[in-house]
PDB file of C-alpha atoms in Angstrom:
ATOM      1  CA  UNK A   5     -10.673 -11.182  10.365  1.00  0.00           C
ATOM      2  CA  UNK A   6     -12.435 -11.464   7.118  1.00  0.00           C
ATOM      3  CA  UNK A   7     -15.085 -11.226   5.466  1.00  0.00           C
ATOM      4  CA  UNK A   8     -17.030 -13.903   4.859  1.00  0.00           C
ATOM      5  CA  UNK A   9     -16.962 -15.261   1.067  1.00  0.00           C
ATOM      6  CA  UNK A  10     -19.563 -13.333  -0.856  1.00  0.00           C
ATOM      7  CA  UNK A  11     -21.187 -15.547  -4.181  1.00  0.00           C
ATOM      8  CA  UNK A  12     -20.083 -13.532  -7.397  1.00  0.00           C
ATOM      9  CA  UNK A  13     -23.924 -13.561  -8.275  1.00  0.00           C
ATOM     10  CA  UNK A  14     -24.274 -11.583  -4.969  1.00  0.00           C
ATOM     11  CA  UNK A  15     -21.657  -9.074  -6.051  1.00  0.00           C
ATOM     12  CA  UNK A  16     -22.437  -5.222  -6.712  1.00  0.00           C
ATOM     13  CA  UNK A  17     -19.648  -4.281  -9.169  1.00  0.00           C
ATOM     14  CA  UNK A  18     -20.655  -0.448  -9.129  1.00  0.00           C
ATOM     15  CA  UNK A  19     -21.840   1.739  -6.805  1.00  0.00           C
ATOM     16  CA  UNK A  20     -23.158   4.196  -9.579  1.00  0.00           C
ATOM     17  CA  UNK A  21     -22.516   4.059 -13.802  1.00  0.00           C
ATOM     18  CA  UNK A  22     -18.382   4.997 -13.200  1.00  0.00           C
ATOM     19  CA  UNK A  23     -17.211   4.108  -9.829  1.00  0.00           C
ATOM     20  CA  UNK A  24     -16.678   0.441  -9.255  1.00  0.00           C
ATOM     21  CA  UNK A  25     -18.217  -0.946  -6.030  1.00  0.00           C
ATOM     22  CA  UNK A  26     -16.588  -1.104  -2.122  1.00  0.00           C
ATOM     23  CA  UNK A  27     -16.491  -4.768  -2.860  1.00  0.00           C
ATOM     24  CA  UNK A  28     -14.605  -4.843  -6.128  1.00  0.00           C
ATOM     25  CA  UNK A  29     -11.622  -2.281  -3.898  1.00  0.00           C
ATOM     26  CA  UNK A  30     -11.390  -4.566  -0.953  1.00  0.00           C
ATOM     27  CA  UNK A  31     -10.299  -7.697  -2.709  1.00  0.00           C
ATOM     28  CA  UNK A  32      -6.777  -7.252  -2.287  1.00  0.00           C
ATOM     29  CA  UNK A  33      -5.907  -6.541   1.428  1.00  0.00           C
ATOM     30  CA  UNK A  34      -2.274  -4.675   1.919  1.00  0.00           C
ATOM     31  CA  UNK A  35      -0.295  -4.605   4.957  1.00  0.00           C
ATOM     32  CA  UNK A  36       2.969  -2.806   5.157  1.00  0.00           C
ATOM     33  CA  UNK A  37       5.427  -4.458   7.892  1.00  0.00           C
ATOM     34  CA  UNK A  38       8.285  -2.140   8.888  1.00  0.00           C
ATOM     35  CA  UNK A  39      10.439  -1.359  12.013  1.00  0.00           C
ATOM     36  CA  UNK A  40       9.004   1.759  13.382  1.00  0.00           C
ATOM     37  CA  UNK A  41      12.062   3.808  14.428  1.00  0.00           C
ATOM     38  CA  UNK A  42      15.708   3.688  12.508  1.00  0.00           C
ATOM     39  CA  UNK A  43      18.821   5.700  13.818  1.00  0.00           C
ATOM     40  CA  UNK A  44      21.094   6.318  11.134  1.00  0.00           C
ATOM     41  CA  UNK A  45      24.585   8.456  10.383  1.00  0.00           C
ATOM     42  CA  UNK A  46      23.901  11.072   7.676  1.00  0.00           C
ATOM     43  CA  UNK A  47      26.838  12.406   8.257  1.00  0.00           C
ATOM     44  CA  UNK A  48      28.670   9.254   6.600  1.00  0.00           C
ATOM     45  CA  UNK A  49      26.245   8.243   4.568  1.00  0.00           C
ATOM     46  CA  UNK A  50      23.456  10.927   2.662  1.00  0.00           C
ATOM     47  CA  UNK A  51      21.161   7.780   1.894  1.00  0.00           C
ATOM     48  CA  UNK A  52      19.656   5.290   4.532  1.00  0.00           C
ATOM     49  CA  UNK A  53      18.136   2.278   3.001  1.00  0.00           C
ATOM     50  CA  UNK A  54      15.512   0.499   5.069  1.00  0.00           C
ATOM     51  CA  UNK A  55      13.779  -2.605   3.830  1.00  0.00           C
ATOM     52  CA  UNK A  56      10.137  -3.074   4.227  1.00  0.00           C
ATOM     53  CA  UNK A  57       7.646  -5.949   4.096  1.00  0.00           C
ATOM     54  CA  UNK A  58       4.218  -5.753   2.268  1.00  0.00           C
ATOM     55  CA  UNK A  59       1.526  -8.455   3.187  1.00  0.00           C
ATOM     56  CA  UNK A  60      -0.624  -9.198   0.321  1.00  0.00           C
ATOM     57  CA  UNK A  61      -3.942 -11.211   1.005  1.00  0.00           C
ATOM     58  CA  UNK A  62      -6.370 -11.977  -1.710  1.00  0.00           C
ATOM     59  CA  UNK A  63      -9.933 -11.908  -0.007  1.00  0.00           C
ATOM     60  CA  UNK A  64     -11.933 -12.991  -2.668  1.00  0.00           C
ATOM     61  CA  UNK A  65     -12.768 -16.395  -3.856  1.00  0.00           C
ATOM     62  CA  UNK A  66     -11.154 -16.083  -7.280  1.00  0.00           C
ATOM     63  CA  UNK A  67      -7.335 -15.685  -8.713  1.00  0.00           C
ATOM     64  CA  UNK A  68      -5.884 -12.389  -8.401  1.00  0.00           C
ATOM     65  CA  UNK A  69      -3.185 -10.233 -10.453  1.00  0.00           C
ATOM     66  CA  UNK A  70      -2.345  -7.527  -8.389  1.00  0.00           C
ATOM     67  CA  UNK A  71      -0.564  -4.999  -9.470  1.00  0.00           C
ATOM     68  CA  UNK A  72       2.303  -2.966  -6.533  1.00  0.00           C
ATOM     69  CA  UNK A  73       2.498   0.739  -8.075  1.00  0.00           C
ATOM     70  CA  UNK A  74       5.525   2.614  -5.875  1.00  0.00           C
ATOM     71  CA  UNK A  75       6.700   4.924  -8.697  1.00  0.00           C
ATOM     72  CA  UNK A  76       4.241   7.490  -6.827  1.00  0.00           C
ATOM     73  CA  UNK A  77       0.695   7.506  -6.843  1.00  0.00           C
ATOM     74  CA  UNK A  78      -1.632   8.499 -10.171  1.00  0.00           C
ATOM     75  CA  UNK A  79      -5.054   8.183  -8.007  1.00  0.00           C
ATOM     76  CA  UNK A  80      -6.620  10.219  -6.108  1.00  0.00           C
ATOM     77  CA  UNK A  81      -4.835  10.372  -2.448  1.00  0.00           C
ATOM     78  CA  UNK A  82      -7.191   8.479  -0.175  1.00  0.00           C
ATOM     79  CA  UNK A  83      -9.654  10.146   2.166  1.00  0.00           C
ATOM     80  CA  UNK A  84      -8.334  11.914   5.155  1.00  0.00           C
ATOM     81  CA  UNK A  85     -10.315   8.941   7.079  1.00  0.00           C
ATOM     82  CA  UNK A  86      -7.748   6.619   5.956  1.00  0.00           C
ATOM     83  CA  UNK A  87      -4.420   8.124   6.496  1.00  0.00           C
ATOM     84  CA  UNK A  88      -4.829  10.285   9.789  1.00  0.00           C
ATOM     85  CA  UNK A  89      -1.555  12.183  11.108  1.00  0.00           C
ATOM     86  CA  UNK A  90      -1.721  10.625  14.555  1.00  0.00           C
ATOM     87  CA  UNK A  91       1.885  10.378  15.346  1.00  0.00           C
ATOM     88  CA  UNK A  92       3.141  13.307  13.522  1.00  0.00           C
ATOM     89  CA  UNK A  93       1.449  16.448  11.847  1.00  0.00           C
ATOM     90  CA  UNK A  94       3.027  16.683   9.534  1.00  0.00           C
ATOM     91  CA  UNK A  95       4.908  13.715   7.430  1.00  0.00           C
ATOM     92  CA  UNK A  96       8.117  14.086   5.407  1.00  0.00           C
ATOM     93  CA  UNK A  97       7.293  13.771   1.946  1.00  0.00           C
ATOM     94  CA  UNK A  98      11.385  12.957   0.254  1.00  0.00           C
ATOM     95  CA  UNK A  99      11.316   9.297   0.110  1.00  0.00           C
ATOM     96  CA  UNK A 100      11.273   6.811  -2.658  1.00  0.00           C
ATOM     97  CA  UNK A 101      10.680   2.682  -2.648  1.00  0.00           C
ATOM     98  CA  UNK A 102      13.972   1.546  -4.398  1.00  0.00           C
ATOM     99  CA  UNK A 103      14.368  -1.323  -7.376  1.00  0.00           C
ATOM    100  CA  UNK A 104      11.864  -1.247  -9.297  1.00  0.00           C
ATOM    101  CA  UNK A 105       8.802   0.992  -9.789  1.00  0.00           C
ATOM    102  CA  UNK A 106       5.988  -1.829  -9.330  1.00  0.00           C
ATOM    103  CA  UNK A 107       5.304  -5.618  -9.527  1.00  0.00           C
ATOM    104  CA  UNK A 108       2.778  -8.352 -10.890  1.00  0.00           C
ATOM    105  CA  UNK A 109       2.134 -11.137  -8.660  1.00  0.00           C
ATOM    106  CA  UNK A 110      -0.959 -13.499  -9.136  1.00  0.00           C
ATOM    107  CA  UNK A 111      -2.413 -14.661  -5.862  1.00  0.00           C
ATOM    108  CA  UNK A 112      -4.500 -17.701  -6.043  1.00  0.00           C
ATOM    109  CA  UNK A 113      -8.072 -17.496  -3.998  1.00  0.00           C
ATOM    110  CA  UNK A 114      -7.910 -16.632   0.102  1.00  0.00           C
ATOM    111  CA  UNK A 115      -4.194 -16.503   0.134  1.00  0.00           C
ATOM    112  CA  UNK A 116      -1.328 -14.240   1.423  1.00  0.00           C
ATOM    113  CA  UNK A 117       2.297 -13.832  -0.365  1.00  0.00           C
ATOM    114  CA  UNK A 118       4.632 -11.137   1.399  1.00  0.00           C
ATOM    115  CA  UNK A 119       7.152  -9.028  -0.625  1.00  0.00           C
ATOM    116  CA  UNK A 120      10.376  -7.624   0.108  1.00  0.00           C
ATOM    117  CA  UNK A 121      10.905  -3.776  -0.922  1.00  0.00           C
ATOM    118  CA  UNK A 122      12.980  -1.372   0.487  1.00  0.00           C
ATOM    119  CA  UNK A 123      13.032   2.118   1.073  1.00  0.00           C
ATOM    120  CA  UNK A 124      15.588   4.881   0.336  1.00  0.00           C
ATOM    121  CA  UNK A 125      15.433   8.340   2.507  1.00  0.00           C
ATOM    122  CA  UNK A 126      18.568  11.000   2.758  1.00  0.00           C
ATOM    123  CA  UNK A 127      17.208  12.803   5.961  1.00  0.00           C
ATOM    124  CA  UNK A 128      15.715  11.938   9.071  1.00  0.00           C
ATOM    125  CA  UNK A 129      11.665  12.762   9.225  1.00  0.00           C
ATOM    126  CA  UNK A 130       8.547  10.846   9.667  1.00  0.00           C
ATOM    127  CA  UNK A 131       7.555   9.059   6.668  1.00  0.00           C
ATOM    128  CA  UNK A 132       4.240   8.088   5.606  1.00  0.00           C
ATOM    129  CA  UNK A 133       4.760   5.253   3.745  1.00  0.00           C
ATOM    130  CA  UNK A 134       1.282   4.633   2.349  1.00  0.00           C
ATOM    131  CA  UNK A 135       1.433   7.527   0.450  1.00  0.00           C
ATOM    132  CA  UNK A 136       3.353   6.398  -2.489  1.00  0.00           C
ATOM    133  CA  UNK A 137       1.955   2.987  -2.388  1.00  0.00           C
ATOM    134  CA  UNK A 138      -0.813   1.782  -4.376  1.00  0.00           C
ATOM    135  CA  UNK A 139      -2.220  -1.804  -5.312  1.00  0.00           C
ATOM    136  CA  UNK A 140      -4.197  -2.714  -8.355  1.00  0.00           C
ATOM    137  CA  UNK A 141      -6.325  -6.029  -8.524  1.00  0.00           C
ATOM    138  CA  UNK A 142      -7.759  -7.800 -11.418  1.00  0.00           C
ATOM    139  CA  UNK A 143      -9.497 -10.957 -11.848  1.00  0.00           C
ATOM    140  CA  UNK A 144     -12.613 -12.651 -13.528  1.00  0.00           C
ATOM    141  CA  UNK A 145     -15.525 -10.724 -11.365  1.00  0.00           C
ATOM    142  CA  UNK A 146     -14.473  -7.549 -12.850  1.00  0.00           C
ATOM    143  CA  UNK A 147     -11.573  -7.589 -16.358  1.00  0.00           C
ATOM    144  CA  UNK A 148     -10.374  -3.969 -15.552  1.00  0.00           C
ATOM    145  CA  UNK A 149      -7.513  -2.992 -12.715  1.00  0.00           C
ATOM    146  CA  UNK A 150      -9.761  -1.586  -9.492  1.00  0.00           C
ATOM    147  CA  UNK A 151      -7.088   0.319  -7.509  1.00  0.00           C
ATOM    148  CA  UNK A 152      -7.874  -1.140  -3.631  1.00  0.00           C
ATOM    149  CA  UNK A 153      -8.129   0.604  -0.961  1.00  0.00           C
ATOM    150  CA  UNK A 154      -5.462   0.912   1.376  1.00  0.00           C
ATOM    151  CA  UNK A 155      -6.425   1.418   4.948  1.00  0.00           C
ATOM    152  CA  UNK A 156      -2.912   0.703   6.537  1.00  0.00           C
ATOM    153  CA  UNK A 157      -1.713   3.949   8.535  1.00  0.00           C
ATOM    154  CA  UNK A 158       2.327   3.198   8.625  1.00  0.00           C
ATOM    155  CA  UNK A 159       4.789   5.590   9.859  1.00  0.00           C
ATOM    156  CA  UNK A 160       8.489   5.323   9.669  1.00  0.00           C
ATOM    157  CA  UNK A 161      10.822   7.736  12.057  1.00  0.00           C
ATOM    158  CA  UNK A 162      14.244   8.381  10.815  1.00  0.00           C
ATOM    159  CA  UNK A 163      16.597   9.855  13.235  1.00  0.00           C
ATOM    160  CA  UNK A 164      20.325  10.821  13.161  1.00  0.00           C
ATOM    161  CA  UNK A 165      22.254   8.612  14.896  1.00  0.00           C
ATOM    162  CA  UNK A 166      24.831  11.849  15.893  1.00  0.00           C
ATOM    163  CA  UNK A 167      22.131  13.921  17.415  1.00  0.00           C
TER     164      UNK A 167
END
């Protein structure tokens, strides 16, 4: 499932003088582990709280400090290639990841950890939960944060349970 492991000599850092290289934004790999469907009463409670699981693998051969943003993303969104609308045109955008607004976790080389977040929405939609999720990675190939890619496409439907 991955890549091979890729000598730092072999490494291109940058694709051109600004833009850091596809390998330096794949070292992190993200995975976001939710149920797919929740049925919940708005009518007796505005807020439905859902926890979430995110699947953090370091791919590369050296220590990682990755850095979870959920405050809401600074970047750039990522290309429409990435997060396709398959299940729903259009995606609810009123959600927010609950308890904290990002984390610092240091994963050793070729290993996983998996975090426990949760997420806070007070009406039923389709949620697109990628799209205030972002992951930072830093270690010795390259000193600076290189925001990672995230190629997950994760949906979460959230009906009213009365309806």
């Amino acid at each position: 499932l991955y890549d091979p492991v890729i000598n730092s000599s072999e490494l291109q850092l940058f694709d051109n003088e600004d833009e850091p290289s596809e390998e330096l934004k794949t070292q992190v790999s993200m995975c976001i582990i939710n149920t797919a469907h929740v049925f919940h009463n708005f009518d007796s409670n505005k807020l439905c709280i859902i926890p979430v699981k995110i699947s953090l693998h370091n791919d590369s051969h050296v220590s990682s400090l990755v850095t979870i943003n959920t405050s809401g993303t600074n970047s750039v969104s990522p290309p429409s290639s990435y997060r396709p609308n398959l299940f729903y045109p259009y995606p609810s955008k009123d959600f927010r990841w609950v308890g904290f607004s990002g984390t610092v976790k240091t994963l050793p080389p070729r290993s996983s950890d998996i975090m426990l977040l949760y997420v806070a929405v007070s009406s039923p939609g389709v949620y697109d939960l990628g799209r205030r999720l972002e992951h930072w990675c830093q270690n010795d190939l390259y000193r600076e944060p290189v925001l990672q890619i995230l190629k997950a496409v994760c949906f979460l439907t959230v009906s009213n349970a009365n309806d």
